[in-house]
Amino acid sequence: PDSNGVRPSDDVAGQIVDAFDKKRTAQQNFQTGCVRFTLSLKSGLLYFIENGFVRLDAKEIAEFLLDNKDKLDKTQIGEVLGKEPDSAFVKDEGVEADQGGKGFFVRILHYYVDAMEFTDLLFDDAIRLFLSGFRLPGEAQKIDRIMEKFAEFYTRQNDDVFPSADTAFILAFSVIMLQTDLHNPSIKPEKRMTCEGFIRNNRGISVDGGDLPNEFLEGIFKRIQVKPFTLKEDDLARAKEGGADALEASSFFEAPGFFGTSAEERKKEKFRKEREEMMAASEQLFKKRPSKQSNANNAATAQLKESISPANVVKPMFDVTWGPLIGTLAQVLETSEDENSIALCLIAFVYSIRISAHSGMSLARDTFVNALAKFTTLGSIKEMKYKNIESIRTLLSIAIVDGDYLGESWGPVLQCVSQLGRLQLYASGLDSDDSFLSNGTSKGDADEPSAGFFRSPTQAEVTRGIEENNGRAILAAVNEILIDKVFSSTVNLSVTSMYHFIEQLIDVSMGEICGDSKRGLSDVTAASSSLQPAAQGAKTTASRSGHGDGGPRVFSMQRLVEVADYNMNIRPRLAWAKMWEMMGNHFATIGCQDNAMVSMYAIDALRQLSFKFLEKPELADFNFQRLFLRPFLDIMENPTSRDDIRELILRCVDNMIRSMSHNIRSGWKIFFSILTLSASDPSEKISTLGLAVLQRLLDE
């Protein structure tokens, strides 16, 4: 013992006990942190930081999540990795992204992926390794960001597998969908994807529309078919419960579970399942106590109720009745002026369109929508009545509420909206677009000599007077916000519905530019007229509508720009690429119009959207910028494009390079291709301008 009577062995034992206590405390704190992280990712991260497990540094947190992926909640890890690009961990301004400022969670994602090793791994094995550490979030935009970074890093480490990160990105999504399709128990075996279907779905995804080798895709299909992607906790759950039932119980194989859900959604799902279990238990109790007399009488009825869903009955019933129904509604709406009768008819239109749209009855849906569009009288020159304005309000309401199911029926809806825009201009005392977009030509009776001071009004003046009155009536009854909402609510449409919407809006825009924006509105009841002969008089009136607004209009093109702006940053990049392909081709076509004003408007729209798109950084080896900027090059390459339009494109390119050069990646290829074309342009002014842009770029 020392001078204090303490033996060395006692001191060592005390140190061991202290170390054990510290370790036990650290483990308890870590478990507490895990619980907090499961409940709230920010609260959990803050707890780990305050207790010294990790510093407030994006790289350290990424490594912490990767090292403890088997201990932390994998759904919450996925939420951390998928957070929005401008999300911050701390509220203070001016904080660096790596220390918790704006972009903090994106930095965590990048460090997380960069810490992994995919070299020489098969593509599906790399995805398997990557997804083993977290559960993909449910939002498409979050999945988009996560898989985009994965594709970029895999391509960088395996540059001989894919020609570009775009190809890896598209195939990664396809592989995830294949996993869900092959191993989701709710999909019937006969409806599962085949190897041939998987190869067919991935044709043309390589550079310049090339195909990946069939052997490569077939190998991916077979490996995923034999060995699905799983998470460790799901494997343990299946091993614990055993059998096929455990497979269905694993949330990994359910479509929502595979992509993950938010904490709030998980609570709702748990509540829903508990409620269903209670209802099922109550139902069993009632079934155990049937009366002896009712057993024989109600057996067939009970079996019928259990085997037939109401949804399966509605469609055949409506299929039989919708023809006579639309004839009756059209007759009443055409002849009646009673407000109650009109309201009942319009309600019937709403429900008929909803039933047919949700049941996939496209003919019935199109017929009802076309008939309702006809009753707006927006395709004819006649004074609007109460029922016509109510028809407009009903049509706009259907577009907002049931737009996801309208499909090709968006056409007449958007044509009506186009005419509403024109009438609103008239009501405001403004001229329509054609008054300043026309190439200096007048129309109608403007060139006719005056018939004297007391001359009769011309047909054009009468028409203008009627439409001004109609416009004022519409302004008073239809809120402009309702019209704007038709376009702003496109963010809620499914991808397929969005394709239909853009396709129909482009078609209406082309009609406007060609000077025939009422095309189809005056005879939209062609499909229903055979069902209601009594309504033929109204159709005759509408057909004498004096079509031809005259010159071009750009109302729908303006709305197309708004729709692109609304959806650009919320749609998955793959879905957006297809949407932009449709829009970009339209802008390129309009940019080559003979009308200089219309062409310049299309170029300006492209410029505005390009500036916004270039604000979003592009990872290495991707080509999204090149695809987005392609319409500029298409116009430059078109031999029918005007000299002043090509000059305007060069000035737009110069402007974008000056302002956005720090974010330009694959877009440089388009810009240099445009400058190359300018060098051989027949216009000396364009050649000189292109050379000046290139010289300034080289000097800087």
XYZ file of C-alpha atoms in Angstrom:
700
model
C 0.000 0.000 0.000
C 1.102 3.612 -0.543
C 1.315 6.309 2.114
C -2.451 6.720 1.979
C -3.074 3.032 2.445
C -4.323 2.499 -1.144
C -3.085 -0.563 -2.906
C -2.144 -0.412 -6.637
C -4.606 -3.193 -7.370
C -7.448 -1.077 -5.927
C -6.498 1.862 -8.191
C -6.506 -0.365 -11.281
C -9.843 -1.844 -10.292
C -11.280 1.652 -9.889
C -10.064 2.633 -13.340
C -11.635 -0.485 -14.810
C -14.938 0.255 -13.080
C -14.835 3.882 -14.269
C -14.122 2.784 -17.833
C -16.943 0.261 -17.665
C -19.342 2.912 -16.325
C -18.341 5.348 -19.071
C -18.821 2.681 -21.728
C -22.193 1.677 -20.302
C -23.271 5.318 -20.123
C -22.141 5.859 -23.711
C -24.105 2.812 -24.840
C -27.190 4.015 -22.988
C -26.815 7.477 -24.506
C -26.384 5.923 -27.935
C -29.555 3.878 -27.502
C -31.396 6.999 -26.373
C -30.063 8.799 -29.442
C -31.270 5.970 -31.691
C -34.772 6.269 -30.233
C -34.761 10.042 -30.694
C -33.445 9.667 -34.249
C -36.294 7.265 -35.051
C -38.849 9.765 -33.788
C -37.226 12.869 -35.308
C -34.112 12.952 -37.453
C -33.136 16.510 -36.413
C -33.718 15.829 -32.711
C -31.719 12.611 -32.960
C -28.806 14.213 -34.804
C -28.733 17.067 -32.302
C -28.618 14.571 -29.412
C -25.689 12.689 -30.979
C -23.845 15.988 -31.526
C -24.446 17.270 -27.977
C -23.283 13.974 -26.439
C -20.052 13.867 -28.419
C -20.802 10.981 -30.767
C -20.230 13.163 -33.802
C -19.403 16.804 -34.598
C -21.621 19.196 -36.538
C -19.821 18.442 -39.784
C -21.419 17.018 -42.927
C -18.569 14.608 -43.654
C -18.419 13.252 -40.088
C -22.187 12.796 -39.919
C -22.164 10.961 -43.252
C -19.484 8.581 -41.959
C -21.419 8.193 -38.686
C -24.578 7.200 -40.558
C -22.652 4.765 -42.742
C -20.818 3.164 -39.803
C -24.004 2.781 -37.753
C -26.428 1.916 -40.542
C -27.382 -1.370 -38.846
C -28.197 0.381 -35.564
C -30.022 3.509 -36.722
C -33.509 3.674 -38.243
C -32.974 3.173 -41.985
C -36.069 5.082 -42.991
C -34.738 8.152 -41.183
C -31.302 7.721 -42.769
C -33.056 7.794 -46.129
C -34.836 11.000 -45.088
C -31.501 12.607 -44.179
C -29.969 11.673 -47.537
C -33.010 12.845 -49.506
C -33.547 16.252 -47.881
C -34.145 19.251 -50.158
C -31.042 20.987 -51.555
C -31.667 24.224 -49.641
C -32.434 22.549 -46.305
C -30.306 23.666 -43.360
C -29.685 22.154 -39.926
C -29.138 25.472 -38.160
C -31.204 28.617 -38.649
C -28.337 31.120 -38.489
C -27.572 32.965 -41.716
C -24.169 32.778 -43.352
C -23.253 29.342 -41.960
C -21.195 27.127 -44.283
C -23.022 24.176 -45.843
C -20.669 21.662 -44.215
C -21.337 23.181 -40.767
C -25.139 23.043 -40.954
C -26.059 25.883 -43.312
C -28.148 25.680 -46.473
C -27.194 22.609 -48.494
C -26.080 20.716 -45.360
C -28.062 17.557 -46.092
C -26.993 17.465 -49.752
C -23.386 17.607 -48.553
C -24.121 14.655 -46.244
C -25.506 12.713 -49.235
C -22.413 13.422 -51.314
C -19.994 12.479 -48.520
C -22.050 9.349 -47.775
C -21.846 8.122 -51.369
C -18.199 9.145 -51.759
C -17.322 6.999 -48.723
C -18.553 3.849 -50.474
C -16.637 1.599 -52.839
C -18.238 0.345 -56.055
C -15.144 -0.407 -58.102
C -15.508 -3.610 -60.202
C -18.936 -4.362 -58.706
C -21.753 -5.515 -60.958
C -24.285 -2.720 -61.385
C -27.107 -4.469 -59.516
C -24.691 -5.542 -56.762
C -23.623 -1.916 -56.368
C -27.278 -0.875 -56.013
C -27.783 -3.726 -53.527
C -24.827 -2.510 -51.438
C -25.929 1.118 -51.683
C -29.529 0.447 -50.613
C -28.509 -1.848 -47.757
C -27.822 1.165 -45.545
C -31.140 2.991 -45.763
C -34.687 2.827 -47.039
C -35.456 5.015 -50.044
C -37.802 7.920 -49.195
C -41.293 7.954 -50.634
C -41.042 11.259 -52.524
C -39.943 11.008 -56.147
C -37.711 14.089 -55.938
C -35.768 12.625 -53.006
C -35.253 9.324 -54.814
C -34.143 11.347 -57.820
C -31.388 13.161 -55.896
C -30.130 10.023 -54.166
C -29.964 7.853 -57.284
C -28.474 10.688 -59.331
C -25.504 10.868 -56.970
C -25.181 7.076 -56.960
C -25.144 6.956 -60.772
C -22.528 9.703 -60.959
C -20.220 7.982 -58.430
C -20.642 4.494 -59.904
C -19.830 5.784 -63.397
C -16.757 7.562 -62.052
C -15.444 4.376 -60.408
C -16.422 2.113 -63.341
C -15.915 4.257 -66.425
C -15.898 1.221 -68.739
C -19.439 0.059 -67.864
C -21.617 2.974 -69.038
C -20.906 5.682 -71.609
C -22.454 8.347 -69.356
C -24.002 8.795 -65.936
C -27.370 9.409 -67.631
C -27.490 5.784 -68.716
C -26.614 4.545 -65.226
C -29.241 6.847 -63.723
C -32.038 5.623 -66.001
C -31.078 1.970 -65.570
C -30.919 2.369 -61.766
C -34.557 3.489 -61.733
C -35.471 0.633 -64.036
C -33.747 -1.874 -61.738
C -35.622 -0.544 -58.703
C -38.930 -0.851 -60.562
C -37.972 -4.379 -61.636
C -37.283 -5.333 -58.019
C -40.700 -4.070 -56.960
C -42.440 -5.749 -59.903
C -40.822 -9.164 -59.387
C -41.140 -9.395 -55.610
C -44.257 -7.465 -54.665
C -46.766 -10.123 -53.462
C -49.730 -7.968 -54.545
C -48.736 -8.375 -58.227
C -50.081 -11.559 -59.806
C -47.423 -13.890 -61.267
C -48.864 -13.686 -64.776
C -48.562 -9.877 -64.695
C -44.956 -9.737 -63.556
C -42.329 -8.306 -65.870
C -40.485 -10.739 -68.117
C -36.860 -10.596 -69.187
C -37.937 -9.588 -72.707
C -40.084 -6.791 -71.271
C -37.202 -5.532 -69.129
C -34.890 -5.433 -72.154
C -37.568 -3.719 -74.237
C -38.155 -1.053 -71.572
C -34.463 -0.168 -71.563
C -33.924 0.207 -75.270
C -32.385 3.464 -76.409
C -31.150 4.585 -72.968
C -27.497 4.698 -73.980
C -25.798 7.676 -75.593
C -27.553 9.050 -78.697
C -30.355 6.478 -78.427
C -28.096 3.421 -78.435
C -28.893 0.125 -76.695
C -27.116 -1.635 -73.868
C -26.063 -5.259 -74.599
C -28.918 -7.729 -74.133
C -26.609 -10.063 -72.179
C -25.878 -7.279 -69.697
C -29.573 -6.573 -69.069
C -30.471 -10.266 -68.997
C -27.852 -10.857 -66.296
C -29.311 -8.083 -64.138
C -32.820 -9.503 -64.558
C -31.852 -13.047 -63.578
C -29.828 -11.993 -60.533
C -32.636 -9.835 -59.150
C -35.169 -12.550 -59.900
C -33.191 -15.049 -57.840
C -31.946 -12.702 -55.113
C -34.133 -9.667 -54.359
C -32.888 -6.518 -52.654
C -33.522 -6.790 -48.917
C -32.704 -4.951 -45.734
C -31.174 -6.779 -42.781
C -34.098 -6.080 -40.443
C -36.522 -7.412 -43.061
C -34.511 -10.631 -43.306
C -34.654 -11.010 -39.518
C -38.417 -10.388 -39.524
C -38.965 -13.079 -42.154
C -36.733 -15.514 -40.303
C -38.676 -14.851 -37.100
C -42.147 -15.243 -38.598
C -41.208 -17.743 -41.293
C -43.084 -18.820 -44.400
C -44.627 -16.870 -47.232
C -46.683 -14.745 -44.857
C -43.521 -13.134 -43.560
C -42.608 -12.085 -47.069
C -45.860 -10.177 -47.328
C -45.355 -8.732 -43.844
C -42.009 -7.255 -44.853
C -42.527 -3.632 -45.756
C -39.508 -3.753 -48.040
C -41.495 -5.567 -50.689
C -44.493 -3.298 -50.580
C -44.287 -0.415 -53.016
C -44.628 2.282 -50.329
C -42.374 0.368 -47.952
C -39.644 -0.098 -50.492
C -39.359 3.618 -51.026
C -39.942 4.406 -47.366
C -42.488 6.681 -45.725
C -42.404 9.630 -43.379
C -42.955 9.148 -39.652
C -46.416 10.696 -39.891
C -47.374 8.365 -42.732
C -46.149 5.355 -40.754
C -48.339 6.364 -37.815
C -51.362 6.708 -40.092
C -50.636 3.335 -41.684
C -50.323 1.666 -38.280
C -53.593 3.250 -37.142
C -55.306 2.089 -40.339
C -54.121 -1.502 -39.870
C -55.223 -1.573 -36.239
C -58.645 -0.247 -37.211
C -59.001 -2.876 -39.935
C -58.026 -5.620 -37.481
C -60.640 -4.406 -34.974
C -63.318 -4.275 -37.665
C -62.393 -7.759 -38.859
C -62.544 -9.109 -35.297
C -65.948 -7.481 -34.742
C -67.218 -8.900 -38.005
C -66.154 -12.390 -36.976
C -68.024 -12.035 -33.683
C -71.221 -11.144 -35.512
C -70.759 -14.006 -37.943
C -70.422 -16.498 -35.100
C -73.942 -15.697 -33.843
C -76.275 -16.033 -36.812
C -79.911 -16.990 -36.297
C -80.833 -20.487 -37.379
C -83.541 -19.193 -39.670
C -81.303 -16.762 -41.522
C -78.536 -19.242 -42.300
C -80.260 -20.835 -45.268
C -81.941 -17.690 -46.546
C -78.938 -15.345 -46.473
C -76.152 -17.709 -47.536
C -76.370 -16.823 -51.209
C -76.731 -13.092 -50.475
C -73.689 -13.062 -48.202
C -71.626 -14.904 -50.791
C -72.704 -12.418 -53.469
C -71.789 -9.417 -51.286
C -68.362 -10.838 -50.541
C -67.595 -11.692 -54.171
C -68.782 -8.507 -55.955
C -67.369 -5.061 -55.326
C -69.621 -2.006 -55.918
C -66.955 -0.642 -58.264
C -67.438 -3.672 -60.507
C -71.158 -2.953 -60.753
C -71.007 0.787 -61.478
C -69.118 0.540 -64.755
C -71.482 -1.841 -66.617
C -74.513 0.050 -65.276
C -73.155 3.397 -66.446
C -72.063 1.883 -69.759
C -75.712 1.057 -70.485
C -77.192 4.365 -69.303
C -74.734 7.103 -70.319
C -75.994 7.406 -73.917
C -79.638 8.209 -73.072
C -78.416 10.217 -70.056
C -76.357 12.680 -72.073
C -79.202 13.078 -74.554
C -81.569 13.984 -71.732
C -79.131 16.359 -70.047
C -78.336 18.089 -73.339
C -82.043 18.537 -74.115
C -82.835 20.022 -70.698
C -79.754 22.254 -70.614
C -80.453 23.496 -74.142
C -84.110 24.399 -73.623
C -84.447 25.257 -69.944
C -83.792 28.634 -68.308
C -84.723 27.467 -64.806
C -81.727 27.832 -62.476
C -82.567 24.739 -60.422
C -82.848 22.561 -63.534
C -79.583 23.955 -64.885
C -77.832 23.283 -61.564
C -79.097 19.682 -61.494
C -77.944 19.113 -65.084
C -74.471 20.467 -64.369
C -74.167 18.321 -61.232
C -75.112 15.330 -63.384
C -72.362 16.305 -65.834
C -69.817 16.445 -62.982
C -70.744 13.006 -61.665
C -70.968 11.479 -65.149
C -67.511 12.739 -66.081
C -66.132 11.539 -62.749
C -67.622 8.048 -63.078
C -66.509 7.611 -66.681
C -63.026 9.039 -66.011
C -62.364 6.913 -62.925
C -63.769 3.818 -64.652
C -61.551 4.200 -67.714
C -64.508 4.788 -70.078
C -62.733 7.198 -72.420
C -65.532 7.471 -75.004
C -68.139 8.428 -72.406
C -65.715 10.816 -70.683
C -64.780 12.560 -73.940
C -68.422 12.864 -74.985
C -69.541 14.441 -71.706
C -66.571 16.848 -71.590
C -67.090 17.859 -75.218
C -70.806 18.415 -74.647
C -70.151 20.552 -71.568
C -67.534 22.559 -73.501
C -70.118 23.176 -76.224
C -72.617 24.546 -73.712
C -70.110 27.221 -72.666
C -70.715 28.800 -76.152
C -67.062 29.894 -76.124
C -66.812 28.546 -79.671
C -69.583 30.772 -81.040
C -70.466 34.452 -81.330
C -73.624 34.822 -79.254
C -74.635 36.511 -76.044
C -73.867 34.340 -73.030
C -76.632 33.382 -70.646
C -76.573 32.245 -67.047
C -76.357 28.571 -68.015
C -73.379 29.211 -70.306
C -71.371 30.924 -67.576
C -72.297 28.195 -65.089
C -71.096 25.630 -67.638
C -67.742 27.450 -67.741
C -67.459 27.385 -63.940
C -68.364 23.692 -63.880
C -65.797 22.836 -66.557
C -63.026 24.671 -64.681
C -63.990 22.907 -61.449
C -63.809 19.506 -63.159
C -60.376 20.371 -64.554
C -59.055 21.221 -61.088
C -60.665 18.380 -59.118
C -60.632 15.504 -61.628
C -57.805 16.616 -63.908
C -55.736 13.537 -63.115
C -58.290 11.383 -64.962
C -59.165 13.577 -67.943
C -56.539 12.168 -70.326
C -57.152 13.390 -73.872
C -60.262 15.241 -72.700
C -57.945 18.050 -71.625
C -58.172 19.302 -75.232
C -61.636 20.944 -75.138
C -61.013 22.153 -71.573
C -57.845 23.984 -72.580
C -59.504 25.361 -75.712
C -62.199 26.877 -73.513
C -59.556 28.329 -71.191
C -57.833 29.830 -74.236
C -61.044 31.579 -75.257
C -61.601 32.769 -71.697
C -58.213 34.469 -71.826
C -59.134 36.243 -75.053
C -62.519 37.430 -73.777
C -60.947 38.720 -70.567
C -58.634 40.906 -72.645
C -61.611 42.298 -74.548
C -63.487 42.982 -71.319
C -60.483 44.888 -69.979
C -60.499 47.104 -73.073
C -57.312 45.529 -74.434
C -56.686 44.072 -77.860
C -56.060 40.399 -78.428
C -52.551 39.108 -79.132
C -53.143 39.123 -82.882
C -53.280 42.935 -82.931
C -49.551 43.174 -82.203
C -48.323 39.721 -83.273
C -49.593 40.031 -86.856
C -47.078 40.990 -89.519
C -48.597 44.396 -90.111
C -51.673 43.079 -91.899
C -55.182 44.148 -90.997
C -58.141 41.874 -91.007
C -61.862 41.747 -91.341
C -63.589 44.962 -92.323
C -60.799 47.294 -91.267
C -59.892 48.107 -94.902
C -63.466 48.708 -96.047
C -64.233 52.338 -96.940
C -66.432 54.320 -94.593
C -70.106 54.351 -95.513
C -70.654 57.777 -93.998
C -71.280 59.178 -90.554
C -74.460 57.137 -90.064
C -73.060 53.928 -91.481
C -74.175 50.610 -90.003
C -71.682 48.789 -87.772
C -69.572 46.237 -89.571
C -69.715 42.528 -88.802
C -66.348 42.787 -87.047
C -67.621 45.578 -84.812
C -70.768 43.656 -83.934
C -68.692 40.593 -83.115
C -66.300 42.644 -80.996
C -69.215 44.199 -79.098
C -70.737 40.799 -78.317
C -67.431 39.386 -77.138
C -66.733 42.444 -74.946
C -70.110 41.955 -73.258
C -69.405 38.245 -72.828
C -65.996 39.046 -71.401
C -67.441 41.432 -68.830
C -70.025 38.824 -67.808
C -67.263 36.243 -67.395
C -65.045 38.622 -65.401
C -67.924 39.271 -63.021
C -68.820 35.594 -62.528
C -65.562 33.636 -62.960
C -62.649 34.370 -60.647
C -59.354 34.663 -62.536
C -57.708 32.641 -59.764
C -59.836 29.687 -60.868
C -58.309 29.876 -64.359
C -54.786 30.186 -62.959
C -55.413 27.181 -60.720
C -56.028 24.962 -63.757
C -52.332 25.401 -64.571
C -50.832 25.707 -61.083
C -52.554 22.480 -59.990
C -50.621 20.526 -62.646
C -48.031 19.901 -59.935
C -50.525 17.404 -58.470
C -51.060 15.471 -61.705
C -49.514 12.042 -62.164
C -46.735 11.686 -64.711
C -49.023 10.045 -67.289
C -51.711 12.692 -66.821
C -49.057 15.375 -67.148
C -48.017 13.963 -70.525
C -51.641 14.194 -71.715
C -51.986 17.734 -70.373
C -48.818 18.987 -72.098
C -49.741 17.255 -75.344
C -53.167 18.898 -75.427
C -51.847 22.314 -74.360
C -49.283 22.189 -77.178
C -52.063 21.295 -79.632
C -54.142 24.281 -78.488
C -51.063 26.526 -78.676
C -50.439 25.476 -82.278
C -54.063 26.278 -83.116
C -53.688 29.743 -81.591
C -50.512 30.480 -83.527
C -52.154 29.340 -86.758
C -55.045 31.731 -86.062
C -57.644 29.038 -85.338
C -57.836 28.844 -81.552
C -61.556 27.944 -81.669
C -60.789 24.816 -83.632
C -63.059 22.023 -82.477
C -65.104 24.057 -80.010
C -68.047 24.690 -82.330
C -68.592 21.051 -83.148
C -67.505 19.404 -79.941
C -70.840 17.632 -79.601
C -70.292 15.545 -82.694
C -70.046 12.461 -80.546
C -73.181 13.208 -78.582
C -75.338 14.759 -81.294
C -76.478 11.373 -82.518
C -77.841 10.740 -79.026
C -79.844 13.971 -78.838
C -81.462 15.090 -82.125
C -83.352 17.867 -80.383
C -80.106 19.714 -79.680
C -79.184 20.075 -83.353
C -80.350 23.686 -83.529
C -77.721 24.832 -81.070
C -75.040 23.036 -82.999
C -76.054 24.836 -86.187
C -75.816 28.169 -84.407
C -72.374 27.317 -83.076
C -71.113 26.230 -86.476
C -71.795 29.730 -87.806
C -69.496 31.212 -85.203
C -67.342 33.109 -87.614
C -64.199 31.261 -86.643
C -60.889 32.637 -87.130
C -59.631 34.924 -84.508
C -57.481 36.266 -87.356
C -53.849 36.578 -86.381
C -51.761 34.426 -84.023
C -52.073 34.311 -80.240
C -49.561 33.189 -77.611
C -51.874 32.718 -74.593
C -51.345 28.950 -74.412
C -47.617 29.313 -75.056
C -47.445 31.661 -72.057
C -49.298 29.078 -70.001
C -46.929 26.358 -71.223
C -44.021 28.398 -69.865
C -45.837 28.683 -66.517
C -46.504 24.933 -66.416
C -42.824 24.258 -67.134
C -41.853 26.661 -64.360
C -44.233 25.024 -61.872
C -43.048 21.474 -62.606
C -39.355 21.898 -63.404
C -38.005 21.404 -59.897
C -40.603 19.048 -58.445
C -40.677 16.313 -61.081
C -38.201 13.406 -61.180
C -35.589 14.104 -63.812
C -36.587 11.133 -65.959
C -40.217 12.253 -66.062
C -39.206 15.871 -66.597
C -36.895 14.887 -69.475
C -39.834 13.440 -71.413
C -42.058 16.409 -70.580
C -39.379 18.830 -71.737
C -38.829 16.859 -74.929
C -42.451 17.607 -75.853
C -42.232 21.254 -74.795
C -38.804 21.813 -76.349
C -39.908 20.449 -79.721
C -42.873 22.840 -79.634
C -40.682 25.847 -78.815
C -38.242 24.836 -81.561
C -41.099 24.591 -84.078
C -42.505 27.994 -83.102
C -39.010 29.475 -83.150
C -38.849 28.762 -86.896
C -42.170 30.480 -87.693
C -42.278 33.114 -90.430
C -43.848 35.537 -87.975
C -40.888 37.275 -86.320
C -42.864 38.371 -83.232
C -44.086 34.855 -82.485
C -40.627 33.358 -83.051
C -39.021 35.929 -80.771
C -41.570 35.157 -78.069
C -40.668 31.447 -78.279
C -36.941 32.245 -78.001
C -37.547 34.501 -75.015
C -39.577 31.759 -73.319
C -36.710 29.320 -73.892
C -34.255 31.841 -72.475
C -36.264 32.349 -69.276
C -36.687 28.625 -68.662
C -33.031 27.923 -69.472
C -31.833 30.427 -66.898
C -33.961 28.765 -64.238
C -32.865 25.269 -65.246
C -29.179 26.222 -65.203
C -29.531 27.381 -61.603
C -29.695 23.700 -60.641
C -26.184 22.178 -60.504
C -25.482 19.189 -62.729
C -23.294 16.319 -61.539
C -20.416 15.011 -63.614
C -21.109 12.783 -66.641
C -24.791 13.783 -66.878
C -26.409 15.341 -69.968
C -29.591 16.968 -68.678
C -28.370 20.461 -69.576
C -27.532 19.352 -73.090
C -31.035 17.921 -73.550
C -32.686 21.033 -72.108
C -30.755 23.456 -74.324
C -31.211 21.348 -77.462
C -34.104 23.505 -78.889
C -31.671 26.413 -79.386
C -29.455 24.196 -81.553
C -32.455 22.785 -83.450
C -33.524 26.302 -84.449
C -29.980 27.217 -85.502
C -29.776 24.073 -87.640
C -33.154 24.643 -89.303
C -32.607 26.205 -92.752
C -35.999 27.959 -92.582
C -35.149 29.945 -89.436
C -34.925 33.720 -89.772
C -31.654 35.660 -89.590
C -32.900 37.859 -86.750
C -33.945 34.771 -84.766
C -30.509 33.152 -85.146
C -28.937 36.417 -84.043
C -31.253 36.492 -81.002
C -30.187 32.931 -80.098
C -26.518 33.937 -80.198
C -27.225 36.852 -77.879
C -29.115 34.531 -75.512
C -26.161 32.127 -75.513
C -23.774 34.997 -74.762
C -26.039 36.127 -71.914
C -26.269 32.637 -70.408
C -22.507 32.115 -70.599
C -21.860 35.446 -68.887
C -24.343 34.794 -66.085
C -24.347 31.007 -65.533
C -20.886 29.763 -66.597
C -20.218 28.501 -63.052
C -23.112 26.010 -63.352
C -22.745 24.972 -67.002
C -21.550 21.388 -67.540
C -22.936 19.364 -70.438
C -24.554 22.527 -71.788
C -21.156 23.620 -73.144
C -21.549 21.117 -75.970
C -24.722 22.857 -77.186
C -23.168 26.306 -76.878
C -20.040 25.383 -78.839
C -22.165 23.639 -81.491
C -24.185 26.869 -81.886
C -20.990 28.934 -82.170
C -19.658 26.478 -84.762
C -22.836 26.852 -86.834
C -22.624 30.639 -86.599
C -19.185 30.552 -88.215
C -20.664 29.096 -91.440
C -23.876 31.153 -91.343
C -24.681 32.949 -94.635
C -25.308 36.148 -92.657
C -22.081 38.063 -92.080
C -23.605 39.769 -89.037
C -24.277 36.411 -87.356
C -20.796 35.091 -88.178
C -19.191 38.205 -86.708
C -21.341 38.019 -83.577
C -20.515 34.323 -83.066
C -16.801 35.050 -83.395
C -17.069 37.916 -80.882
C -18.817 35.646 -78.345
C -16.139 32.975 -78.755
C -13.304 35.520 -78.510
C -14.703 36.992 -75.314
C -15.112 33.500 -73.857
C -11.483 32.624 -74.637
C -10.214 35.918 -73.239
C -12.005 35.381 -69.936
